[in-house]
Amino acid sequence: MMVTYFFVFLFVGIIGYLGYFTYVKADEYRTNEYNSKRQTIFADRFVRGDIVSSNGKTLATTTTDDDGNEVREYPYGSMFAHVVGYSTKGNTGIESLASSYLLNSSINPFVRAVYELRDKKSPGDTVVTTLDTRLQAAAYDALGDNKGAVVAINPKTGEILAMVSKPDYDPNEINDIWDELVDSDNKNSNLVNRATQGLYPPGSTFKVITALEYIRENPGTYSNFHFDCDSIYESGEYQIRCSHGVSHGEENLKEAFAASCNGAFASIGETLNFASMYQLCEDFGYNKQLPVNLLSNASKFTLKDSSSLWDVLQTSIGQGQTTITPLHNAMIAAAVANGGVMMEPYVLDHVENENGNVIRSFSPKTWRTVMTKDEADLLKDLMRAVVTDGTGSNAQGDGYTVAGKTGSAEWASGKDTHAWFIGFANVDDPEIAVSVIVEEGGSGGSVAAPVARAVFDAYYEAKNS
């Protein structure tokens, strides 16, 4: 009898495994960039569909040249290079993520049969994204010639509204410039999407995490925090200096956060339980793959109770071995904006056929709750003070309110710091969260915050138009 049960269980398992690959993983394997034979079969039957922005602009389309050859065109050139990607030399970005929809036609079967009888390809389905060309253009222009990245998301849903990475490339010329692109250093290649793959020290943007851990460990006394900053904080043989040698004087927690006082937060770090801090960081997504279907790297947090004092001091202010991607930092800002709930970021809104009928829609999903609403409100208050009374005033535009955190992250001796800003608007009813990194930009408040403001301005201008 046991033998019979074993074989029945084995048979059911095989059927379940077959069903999983047939129905759940079919699209992924069918259009995987390494499945070139299958890709060729579908490309022979369907004209690759369009990729469209949320405001109705074509981001990728297939045309025919004078010789009758299909040509993939990207009307916005390098502006959407990394997030939209390319469909030759393999697939990247949305071209890869949505390939199973682009190389499929959901038109009436009779109409499809007519196309086949006439030896013509059926039109591929159209993929409508969450990206907005107005925000993308604002982010792209504001970043200018700098290396870095900008990410904008809807904190309530996780919709990716804009994603820019520089240096970039023109996907219209990918075949001509391919050898040049792949010959460059991998980490500095124009092909790298710095928004999802770039790992940077978070600098003072990490003080959001340090502040939260301090509030949790001192629930009844955190409001009594007091620090007298004379520009240098000494602990044992080590010194932590405030940016540009500024002495902030007498500070409470909000004032220290707004001024981005390194000494105050290094002193806080010394008091924390870093086993608890480690767990908090993992709860926020450090050391884990983010739930996004774009090529990405996991942010890193390694500090534990056994770490050296120097590592504790450095990590508390966002230095040390901690690294984070711009997308992840946007998600952290969004979680504060969204009452402690971190949403899964996504870039596909829906798929529609040639007639405009919606074939599939993608809905918001909660990834995890990383803090209580009360804790989020406390952080929101601290981040608001950064913009009203601290280092982030350049993020504030007209007609909306902003909360955020600046950062100037040291990364190499003798090099200018990376400039960071993370934040959201409006403060009372957040609709957009932004993360900006400008490599070797210097001051986050002077360089990154204005980039964020440009994105906020574009969002509210579009909303009110």
Coordinates of C-alpha atoms in Angstrom, one line a residue:
M1 CA 0.0 0.0 0.0
M2 CA 2.8 2.4 0.9
V3 CA 4.4 1.7 -2.5
T4 CA 1.2 2.6 -4.2
Y5 CA 0.9 5.9 -2.3
F6 CA 4.5 6.7 -3.2
F7 CA 3.9 6.2 -6.9
V8 CA 0.6 8.2 -6.8
F9 CA 2.4 11.0 -5.0
L10 CA 5.3 10.9 -7.5
F11 CA 2.8 10.9 -10.4
V12 CA 0.9 13.9 -9.0
G13 CA 4.2 15.7 -8.4
I14 CA 5.3 15.2 -12.0
I15 CA 1.9 16.5 -13.3
G16 CA 2.2 19.5 -11.0
Y17 CA 5.7 20.2 -12.1
L18 CA 4.7 19.9 -15.8
G19 CA 1.8 22.2 -15.2
Y20 CA 4.0 24.8 -13.5
F21 CA 6.3 25.0 -16.5
T22 CA 3.5 24.9 -19.0
Y23 CA 1.3 27.6 -17.5
V24 CA 3.3 29.6 -15.0
K25 CA 6.8 29.7 -16.6
A26 CA 5.8 29.3 -20.2
D27 CA 6.1 33.0 -21.2
E28 CA 9.4 33.4 -19.4
Y29 CA 11.1 30.5 -21.2
R30 CA 9.3 31.1 -24.5
T31 CA 10.8 34.6 -24.9
N32 CA 14.0 34.2 -22.9
E33 CA 16.8 36.0 -24.7
Y34 CA 18.8 32.8 -24.7
N35 CA 16.0 30.9 -26.4
S36 CA 17.0 32.2 -29.8
K37 CA 15.3 29.5 -31.8
R38 CA 11.9 30.2 -30.2
Q39 CA 12.4 33.9 -30.5
T40 CA 13.0 33.5 -34.2
I41 CA 9.9 31.4 -34.7
F42 CA 7.7 34.1 -33.0
A43 CA 9.5 36.9 -34.9
D44 CA 8.6 35.2 -38.1
R45 CA 4.9 35.1 -37.2
F46 CA 4.4 38.5 -35.4
V47 CA 5.5 42.1 -35.9
R48 CA 7.0 43.0 -32.5
G49 CA 4.5 45.2 -30.7
D50 CA 4.8 48.8 -29.5
I51 CA 6.0 50.0 -26.1
V52 CA 4.0 53.0 -24.9
S53 CA 4.3 55.5 -22.0
S54 CA 1.5 56.1 -19.5
N55 CA 0.7 59.4 -21.3
G56 CA 0.3 57.8 -24.7
K57 CA 3.7 58.3 -26.3
T58 CA 5.5 55.6 -28.3
L59 CA 8.7 54.5 -26.7
A60 CA 9.5 51.6 -29.1
T61 CA 7.9 50.6 -32.4
T62 CA 8.7 48.4 -35.4
T63 CA 8.9 50.0 -38.9
T64 CA 9.9 48.8 -42.3
D65 CA 12.9 50.2 -44.2
D66 CA 13.1 50.8 -48.0
D67 CA 14.3 47.2 -48.5
G68 CA 11.3 45.8 -46.6
N69 CA 13.3 44.9 -43.5
E70 CA 11.8 45.4 -40.1
V71 CA 13.6 48.0 -38.0
R72 CA 13.1 48.6 -34.3
E73 CA 12.9 52.3 -33.6
Y74 CA 13.1 54.2 -30.3
P75 CA 11.7 57.7 -30.8
Y76 CA 13.2 59.1 -27.6
G77 CA 16.7 57.8 -28.3
S78 CA 18.9 57.6 -25.3
M79 CA 16.4 59.1 -22.8
F80 CA 14.7 55.7 -22.1
A81 CA 17.7 53.6 -23.1
H82 CA 18.1 51.5 -19.9
V83 CA 14.5 51.1 -18.8
V84 CA 13.1 50.3 -22.2
G85 CA 16.2 48.5 -23.4
Y86 CA 16.8 47.0 -26.8
S87 CA 15.6 43.9 -28.7
T88 CA 18.7 43.1 -30.7
K89 CA 22.0 41.7 -29.3
G90 CA 19.6 40.0 -26.9
N91 CA 16.8 41.7 -25.0
T92 CA 17.1 44.1 -22.0
G93 CA 14.8 46.3 -20.0
I94 CA 11.1 46.3 -20.9
E95 CA 12.0 44.7 -24.3
S96 CA 13.1 41.7 -22.3
L97 CA 10.5 41.9 -19.5
A98 CA 7.5 42.2 -21.9
S99 CA 8.8 40.2 -24.8
S100 CA 6.2 37.5 -24.4
Y101 CA 3.5 40.1 -25.0
L102 CA 5.3 42.0 -27.7
L103 CA 5.8 38.8 -29.7
N104 CA 2.2 37.7 -29.4
S105 CA -1.0 38.8 -31.2
S106 CA -4.3 38.8 -29.3
I107 CA -6.4 39.8 -32.3
N108 CA -9.4 37.8 -33.5
P109 CA -8.3 34.3 -34.5
F110 CA -10.1 34.7 -37.8
V111 CA -8.2 37.9 -38.6
R112 CA -5.0 36.2 -37.6
A113 CA -5.8 33.4 -40.0
V114 CA -6.3 35.9 -42.8
Y115 CA -2.9 37.4 -42.1
E116 CA -1.3 33.9 -42.3
L117 CA -3.2 33.0 -45.5
R118 CA -1.8 36.2 -47.0
D119 CA 1.7 35.3 -45.7
K120 CA 1.7 38.4 -43.6
K121 CA 2.7 38.8 -39.9
S122 CA 0.1 39.5 -37.3
P123 CA 0.5 42.8 -35.4
G124 CA 2.0 42.2 -31.9
D125 CA 0.3 43.4 -28.8
T126 CA 1.1 46.8 -27.3
V127 CA 2.6 47.1 -23.9
V128 CA 1.6 50.2 -22.0
T129 CA 4.0 51.2 -19.2
T130 CA 3.8 53.2 -16.1
L131 CA 6.5 55.6 -17.4
D132 CA 5.7 59.2 -18.0
T133 CA 7.6 61.0 -20.8
R134 CA 7.3 64.4 -19.1
L135 CA 8.9 63.2 -15.8
Q136 CA 11.5 61.2 -17.7
A137 CA 12.5 64.2 -19.8
A138 CA 12.7 66.4 -16.6
A139 CA 14.9 63.8 -14.9
Y140 CA 17.1 63.3 -18.0
D141 CA 17.6 67.0 -18.6
A142 CA 18.2 67.8 -14.9
L143 CA 20.9 65.1 -14.6
G144 CA 22.6 66.7 -17.5
D145 CA 26.1 65.4 -18.4
N146 CA 26.6 63.9 -15.0
K147 CA 26.9 60.2 -14.3
G148 CA 24.2 58.9 -12.0
A149 CA 20.6 57.9 -11.9
V150 CA 17.1 59.2 -11.1
V151 CA 14.1 57.1 -10.1
A152 CA 10.6 58.3 -9.5
I153 CA 7.8 56.0 -8.2
N154 CA 4.3 56.3 -6.9
P155 CA 4.6 55.5 -3.2
K156 CA 1.0 54.2 -3.0
T157 CA 1.2 51.7 -5.8
G158 CA 4.9 51.1 -6.7
E159 CA 4.5 52.3 -10.3
I160 CA 7.8 53.4 -11.7
L161 CA 7.1 56.9 -13.2
A162 CA 10.6 57.6 -14.4
M163 CA 14.0 55.8 -14.5
V164 CA 17.1 57.5 -15.9
S165 CA 20.6 56.3 -15.9
K166 CA 23.7 58.0 -17.3
P167 CA 26.0 57.6 -19.1
D168 CA 23.6 56.2 -21.7
Y169 CA 23.5 55.0 -25.3
D170 CA 21.2 55.3 -28.3
P171 CA 19.4 52.0 -28.8
N172 CA 18.7 53.1 -32.4
E173 CA 22.4 52.6 -33.0
I174 CA 23.0 49.6 -30.8
N175 CA 24.2 47.4 -33.7
D176 CA 26.8 50.0 -34.8
I177 CA 28.1 50.8 -31.3
W178 CA 27.9 47.4 -29.8
D179 CA 31.6 46.5 -29.9
E180 CA 32.5 49.8 -28.3
L181 CA 29.9 49.3 -25.5
V182 CA 31.0 45.8 -24.6
D183 CA 34.7 46.6 -24.7
S184 CA 34.3 49.2 -21.9
D185 CA 34.8 48.4 -18.2
N186 CA 31.8 46.5 -17.0
K187 CA 31.1 48.6 -13.9
N188 CA 31.4 51.8 -15.9
S189 CA 29.8 50.6 -19.1
N190 CA 27.1 52.8 -20.6
L191 CA 25.0 49.6 -20.7
V192 CA 24.8 49.4 -16.9
N193 CA 21.5 50.6 -15.5
R194 CA 22.7 52.6 -12.6
A195 CA 19.2 53.0 -11.2
T196 CA 18.9 49.3 -10.5
Q197 CA 22.4 47.9 -10.7
G198 CA 24.6 50.8 -9.3
L199 CA 25.7 50.2 -5.7
Y200 CA 26.7 53.3 -3.8
P201 CA 27.4 54.2 -0.2
P202 CA 24.1 55.8 0.9
G203 CA 25.8 58.6 2.8
S204 CA 23.5 60.6 5.0
T205 CA 20.3 59.2 3.4
F206 CA 21.0 56.2 5.6
K207 CA 20.3 58.4 8.7
V208 CA 16.6 57.6 8.0
I209 CA 17.4 54.0 9.1
T210 CA 19.6 55.1 12.0
A211 CA 17.0 57.5 13.3
L212 CA 14.3 54.8 13.1
E213 CA 16.4 52.3 15.0
Y214 CA 17.2 54.9 17.6
I215 CA 13.5 55.7 18.0
R216 CA 12.6 52.0 18.4
E217 CA 15.3 51.4 21.0
N218 CA 14.3 54.6 23.0
P219 CA 10.5 54.8 22.7
G220 CA 10.1 57.0 25.7
T221 CA 13.2 59.1 25.6
Y222 CA 14.1 59.7 21.9
S223 CA 12.5 63.2 22.1
N224 CA 15.0 64.1 24.8
F225 CA 18.0 63.6 22.5
H226 CA 20.5 66.3 22.9
F227 CA 23.9 66.8 21.2
D228 CA 26.4 69.7 21.2
C229 CA 28.2 69.7 17.8
D230 CA 31.6 71.4 17.5
S231 CA 32.2 69.8 14.0
I232 CA 34.3 66.9 15.3
Y233 CA 33.0 63.9 17.3
E234 CA 35.6 61.9 19.0
S235 CA 35.2 58.3 20.3
G236 CA 38.3 56.5 21.4
E237 CA 41.0 57.0 18.8
Y238 CA 38.5 57.9 16.1
Q239 CA 37.1 61.2 14.8
I240 CA 33.9 61.8 12.8
R241 CA 33.8 65.2 11.1
C242 CA 30.7 67.1 10.0
S243 CA 30.7 68.2 6.4
H244 CA 32.8 71.2 5.6
G245 CA 33.8 71.5 9.2
V246 CA 30.5 73.0 10.2
S247 CA 29.7 73.3 13.9
H248 CA 26.0 72.8 14.4
G249 CA 25.9 73.7 18.1
E250 CA 23.1 72.5 20.4
E251 CA 20.7 70.1 18.6
N252 CA 17.8 67.9 19.3
L253 CA 17.0 64.9 17.1
K254 CA 15.0 66.8 14.5
E255 CA 17.7 69.6 14.3
A256 CA 20.5 67.1 14.0
F257 CA 18.6 65.2 11.2
A258 CA 17.8 68.4 9.3
A259 CA 21.4 69.6 9.5
S260 CA 22.7 66.1 8.7
C261 CA 25.0 66.2 11.6
N262 CA 27.5 63.4 11.4
G263 CA 28.7 63.8 15.0
A264 CA 25.2 63.4 16.4
F265 CA 24.4 60.3 14.4
A266 CA 27.8 58.7 15.1
S267 CA 27.0 59.2 18.8
I268 CA 23.6 57.6 18.2
G269 CA 25.2 54.7 16.4
E270 CA 27.4 53.9 19.4
T271 CA 24.4 53.3 21.5
L272 CA 22.5 51.0 19.1
N273 CA 22.1 47.2 19.2
F274 CA 23.5 46.3 15.8
A275 CA 22.0 42.9 15.8
S276 CA 18.7 44.7 15.9
M277 CA 19.9 47.2 13.3
Y278 CA 21.0 44.4 11.0
Q279 CA 17.5 42.9 11.2
L280 CA 15.9 46.3 10.5
C281 CA 18.0 46.7 7.4
E282 CA 17.0 43.3 6.1
D283 CA 13.4 44.1 6.8
F284 CA 13.9 47.2 4.6
G285 CA 15.3 45.0 1.8
Y286 CA 19.0 45.1 2.3
N287 CA 20.8 41.9 1.4
K288 CA 17.8 40.8 -0.6
Q289 CA 16.8 40.8 -4.2
L290 CA 14.3 43.6 -4.8
P291 CA 10.9 42.5 -6.2
V292 CA 11.4 44.1 -9.6
N293 CA 11.5 42.3 -12.9
L294 CA 14.5 44.4 -14.2
L295 CA 18.1 43.4 -13.9
S296 CA 19.1 44.6 -10.4
N297 CA 21.7 44.2 -7.7
A298 CA 20.9 43.7 -4.0
S299 CA 21.9 46.4 -1.6
K300 CA 24.4 45.4 1.1
F301 CA 24.5 45.8 4.9
T302 CA 27.1 43.9 6.8
L303 CA 27.5 45.5 10.2
K304 CA 26.8 43.4 13.3
D305 CA 27.5 43.6 17.1
S306 CA 30.9 42.1 16.5
S307 CA 32.0 44.9 14.2
S308 CA 34.7 47.4 15.1
L309 CA 34.0 50.8 16.7
W310 CA 35.2 52.5 13.5
D311 CA 32.8 50.5 11.4
V312 CA 29.9 51.3 13.8
L313 CA 30.7 55.0 13.6
Q314 CA 31.0 55.0 9.8
T315 CA 27.9 52.8 9.2
S316 CA 25.7 55.0 11.4
I317 CA 26.3 57.9 9.0
G318 CA 25.9 55.9 5.8
Q319 CA 29.5 55.1 5.1
G320 CA 31.5 51.9 5.8
Q321 CA 30.6 48.8 3.8
T322 CA 26.9 49.7 3.3
T323 CA 25.8 50.1 -0.3
I324 CA 22.4 50.7 -1.9
T325 CA 20.9 51.1 -5.4
P326 CA 19.0 54.3 -6.3
L327 CA 15.8 52.2 -6.9
H328 CA 16.0 50.8 -3.4
N329 CA 16.6 54.2 -1.9
A330 CA 13.5 55.4 -3.7
M331 CA 11.5 52.5 -2.2
I332 CA 12.7 53.5 1.3
A333 CA 11.5 57.1 0.8
A334 CA 8.3 55.8 -0.6
A335 CA 7.7 53.5 2.4
V336 CA 8.0 56.5 4.7
A337 CA 5.5 58.4 2.5
N338 CA 3.1 55.4 2.4
G339 CA 2.8 55.0 6.1
G340 CA 5.4 52.2 6.5
V341 CA 4.2 50.0 3.6
M342 CA 6.7 49.2 0.9
M343 CA 5.2 48.4 -2.5
E344 CA 6.6 46.2 -5.2
P345 CA 8.0 48.5 -8.0
Y346 CA 6.6 47.7 -11.4
V347 CA 6.8 49.2 -14.9
L348 CA 4.1 47.4 -16.9
D349 CA 0.6 48.8 -16.6
H350 CA -1.3 46.8 -19.1
V351 CA -1.2 45.0 -22.4
E352 CA -3.7 45.7 -25.2
N353 CA -4.2 44.3 -28.7
E354 CA -4.3 46.1 -32.0
N355 CA -7.9 47.3 -31.4
G356 CA -7.1 48.7 -28.0
N357 CA -8.8 46.0 -26.0
V358 CA -7.0 45.3 -22.7
I359 CA -5.6 41.8 -22.6
R360 CA -3.9 41.9 -19.2
S361 CA -3.6 44.4 -16.5
F362 CA -0.9 44.6 -13.7
S363 CA -2.0 45.6 -10.2
P364 CA -0.1 47.1 -7.2
K365 CA 1.3 44.6 -4.7
T366 CA 2.5 45.1 -1.2
W367 CA 6.0 43.8 -0.7
R368 CA 6.3 44.3 3.1
T369 CA 5.4 46.5 5.9
V370 CA 8.6 47.9 7.3
M371 CA 7.4 50.2 10.1
T372 CA 4.2 51.3 11.8
K373 CA 2.3 54.4 10.6
D374 CA 3.3 56.2 13.8
E375 CA 7.0 55.5 13.0
A376 CA 6.5 56.6 9.4
D377 CA 4.9 59.8 10.6
L378 CA 7.9 60.5 12.9
L379 CA 10.3 60.0 10.0
K380 CA 8.1 62.1 7.7
D381 CA 8.3 64.9 10.3
L382 CA 12.1 64.6 10.4
M383 CA 12.4 64.6 6.6
R384 CA 10.1 67.6 6.3
A385 CA 12.5 69.6 8.5
V386 CA 15.3 68.7 6.1
V387 CA 13.6 70.7 3.4
T388 CA 12.1 73.5 5.5
D389 CA 15.0 74.1 7.8
G390 CA 18.0 72.0 6.7
T391 CA 20.1 70.8 3.9
G392 CA 17.3 69.9 1.4
S393 CA 15.8 73.3 0.7
N394 CA 16.7 73.2 -3.0
A395 CA 14.2 70.3 -3.4
Q396 CA 11.2 72.6 -2.6
G397 CA 9.3 74.0 -5.6
D398 CA 6.1 76.0 -5.8
G399 CA 2.6 74.7 -5.1
Y400 CA 3.6 71.5 -3.3
T401 CA 5.4 70.4 -0.1
V402 CA 8.5 68.1 0.0
A403 CA 10.1 65.9 2.7
G404 CA 13.4 64.3 2.1
K405 CA 17.0 63.6 3.0
T406 CA 20.2 64.7 1.5
G407 CA 23.5 62.8 1.4
S408 CA 27.1 63.3 0.4
A409 CA 28.7 59.9 0.2
E410 CA 32.4 59.4 0.4
W411 CA 33.5 56.6 -1.8
A412 CA 37.2 57.0 -2.7
S413 CA 40.1 59.0 -1.2
G414 CA 40.7 62.3 -3.1
K415 CA 37.4 62.1 -5.0
D416 CA 34.4 64.3 -4.8
T417 CA 31.5 62.7 -2.8
H418 CA 28.5 61.3 -4.6
A419 CA 25.5 63.6 -4.2
W420 CA 22.2 62.0 -3.0
F421 CA 18.7 63.1 -2.4
I422 CA 15.7 61.0 -1.6
G423 CA 12.2 62.4 -0.8
F424 CA 8.5 62.7 -1.7
A425 CA 5.7 65.1 -2.3
N426 CA 3.2 66.2 -1.2
V427 CA 3.9 65.6 2.5
D428 CA 0.3 65.3 3.6
D429 CA -0.8 63.2 0.6
P430 CA 2.3 61.8 -1.0
E431 CA 2.0 61.0 -4.7
I432 CA 5.6 60.7 -5.9
A433 CA 8.8 59.6 -4.3
V434 CA 12.2 60.3 -5.9
S435 CA 15.8 59.1 -5.5
V436 CA 18.7 61.0 -7.1
I437 CA 22.4 60.0 -7.2
V438 CA 24.9 62.2 -9.0
E439 CA 28.3 60.5 -9.1
E440 CA 31.1 62.8 -7.8
G441 CA 28.5 65.6 -7.6
G442 CA 29.6 66.9 -4.2
S443 CA 26.9 68.2 -2.0
G444 CA 23.5 66.4 -2.1
G445 CA 21.7 69.5 -1.1
S446 CA 23.3 71.6 -3.8
V447 CA 23.5 69.1 -6.6
A448 CA 21.0 66.3 -6.2
A449 CA 18.1 68.1 -4.5
P450 CA 17.6 70.5 -7.6
V451 CA 17.3 67.4 -9.8
A452 CA 14.6 66.1 -7.5
R453 CA 12.8 69.4 -7.7
A454 CA 12.8 69.3 -11.5
V455 CA 11.0 66.0 -11.3
F456 CA 8.5 67.2 -8.7
D457 CA 7.9 70.3 -10.8
A458 CA 7.2 68.2 -13.9
Y459 CA 4.9 65.9 -12.0
Y460 CA 2.7 68.7 -10.6
E461 CA 2.8 70.6 -13.9
A462 CA 1.5 67.6 -15.7
K463 CA -1.1 66.9 -13.0
N464 CA -2.4 70.4 -13.1
S465 CA -2.3 70.9 -16.9

